[in-house]
Amino acid sequence: LHGDARSTTAPATLTSIVTTHATFHREAAAVLTAVDHGDLEQAKRALLDDNGYAGALASLTDLLVTWARDLNA
């Protein structure tokens, strides 16, 4: 995101990756906050939530895999 690949990647793609990466970190923080508060059940639910951590992880992974393929095409 900060190296040579930036110059060969469409701005919309970079924006999508950066935004999704930030969402992933927010969702990961929610999981860690639940753990820190001793609410392990909430942490487990958050980890598996398709609208939370699991969804953010899947979206980010998809974007990064597609981006890597595009860079190597």
CSV table of C-alpha atoms in Angstrom, one decimal:
chain,number,residue,atom,x,y,z
A,1,LEU,CA,0.0,0.0,0.0
A,2,HIS,CA,2.9,2.3,0.5
A,3,GLY,CA,5.5,1.1,-2.0
A,4,ASP,CA,6.0,0.7,-5.8
A,5,ALA,CA,2.7,-1.1,-6.2
A,6,ARG,CA,0.8,2.1,-5.3
A,7,SER,CA,1.8,3.7,-8.6
A,8,THR,CA,0.4,0.8,-10.7
A,9,THR,CA,-2.9,0.4,-8.7
A,10,ALA,CA,-6.1,2.2,-9.5
A,11,PRO,CA,-6.9,4.8,-6.9
A,12,ALA,CA,-10.4,3.2,-6.3
A,13,THR,CA,-8.7,-0.1,-5.5
A,14,LEU,CA,-6.3,1.5,-3.1
A,15,THR,CA,-9.2,3.4,-1.4
A,16,SER,CA,-11.2,0.2,-1.1
A,17,ILE,CA,-8.3,-1.7,0.4
A,18,VAL,CA,-7.4,1.0,2.9
A,19,THR,CA,-11.0,1.4,4.0
A,20,THR,CA,-11.6,-2.3,4.4
A,21,HIS,CA,-8.3,-2.6,6.3
A,22,ALA,CA,-9.4,0.1,8.7
A,23,THR,CA,-12.7,-1.8,9.2
A,24,PHE,CA,-10.9,-5.0,9.9
A,25,HIS,CA,-8.8,-3.3,12.6
A,26,ARG,CA,-11.9,-1.8,14.2
A,27,GLU,CA,-13.6,-5.2,14.3
A,28,ALA,CA,-10.4,-6.8,15.7
A,29,ALA,CA,-10.4,-4.1,18.4
A,30,ALA,CA,-14.0,-5.0,19.3
A,31,VAL,CA,-12.9,-8.6,19.8
A,32,LEU,CA,-10.0,-7.6,21.9
A,33,THR,CA,-12.1,-5.2,24.0
A,34,ALA,CA,-14.6,-8.0,24.8
A,35,VAL,CA,-11.7,-10.2,25.8
A,36,ASP,CA,-10.2,-7.5,27.9
A,37,HIS,CA,-13.5,-7.1,29.7
A,38,GLY,CA,-13.7,-10.8,30.3
A,39,ASP,CA,-16.6,-11.3,28.0
A,40,LEU,CA,-15.3,-14.3,26.1
A,41,GLU,CA,-18.8,-15.2,24.7
A,42,GLN,CA,-19.1,-11.8,23.1
A,43,ALA,CA,-15.6,-12.2,21.8
A,44,LYS,CA,-16.5,-15.5,20.2
A,45,ARG,CA,-19.7,-14.1,18.7
A,46,ALA,CA,-17.7,-11.1,17.3
A,47,LEU,CA,-15.1,-13.4,15.8
A,48,LEU,CA,-17.7,-15.3,13.9
A,49,ASP,CA,-19.9,-12.4,12.9
A,50,ASP,CA,-20.2,-12.1,9.1
A,51,ASN,CA,-21.1,-8.4,9.7
A,52,GLY,CA,-18.2,-7.9,12.0
A,53,TYR,CA,-14.7,-9.4,12.3
A,54,ALA,CA,-15.3,-12.5,10.1
A,55,GLY,CA,-16.8,-10.4,7.3
A,56,ALA,CA,-14.1,-7.8,7.5
A,57,LEU,CA,-11.4,-10.4,7.4
A,58,ALA,CA,-13.1,-12.2,4.4
A,59,SER,CA,-13.5,-8.9,2.5
A,60,LEU,CA,-9.9,-7.8,3.2
A,61,THR,CA,-8.6,-11.2,2.1
A,62,ASP,CA,-10.6,-11.1,-1.1
A,63,LEU,CA,-9.4,-7.6,-1.9
A,64,LEU,CA,-5.7,-8.4,-1.2
A,65,VAL,CA,-5.8,-11.7,-3.2
A,66,THR,CA,-7.3,-9.9,-6.2
A,67,TRP,CA,-4.8,-7.0,-5.9
A,68,ALA,CA,-1.9,-9.5,-5.7
A,69,ARG,CA,-3.2,-11.3,-8.8
A,70,ASP,CA,-3.6,-8.0,-10.7
A,71,LEU,CA,-0.1,-6.9,-9.8
A,72,ASN,CA,1.4,-10.2,-11.0
A,73,ALA,CA,-0.7,-10.3,-14.2
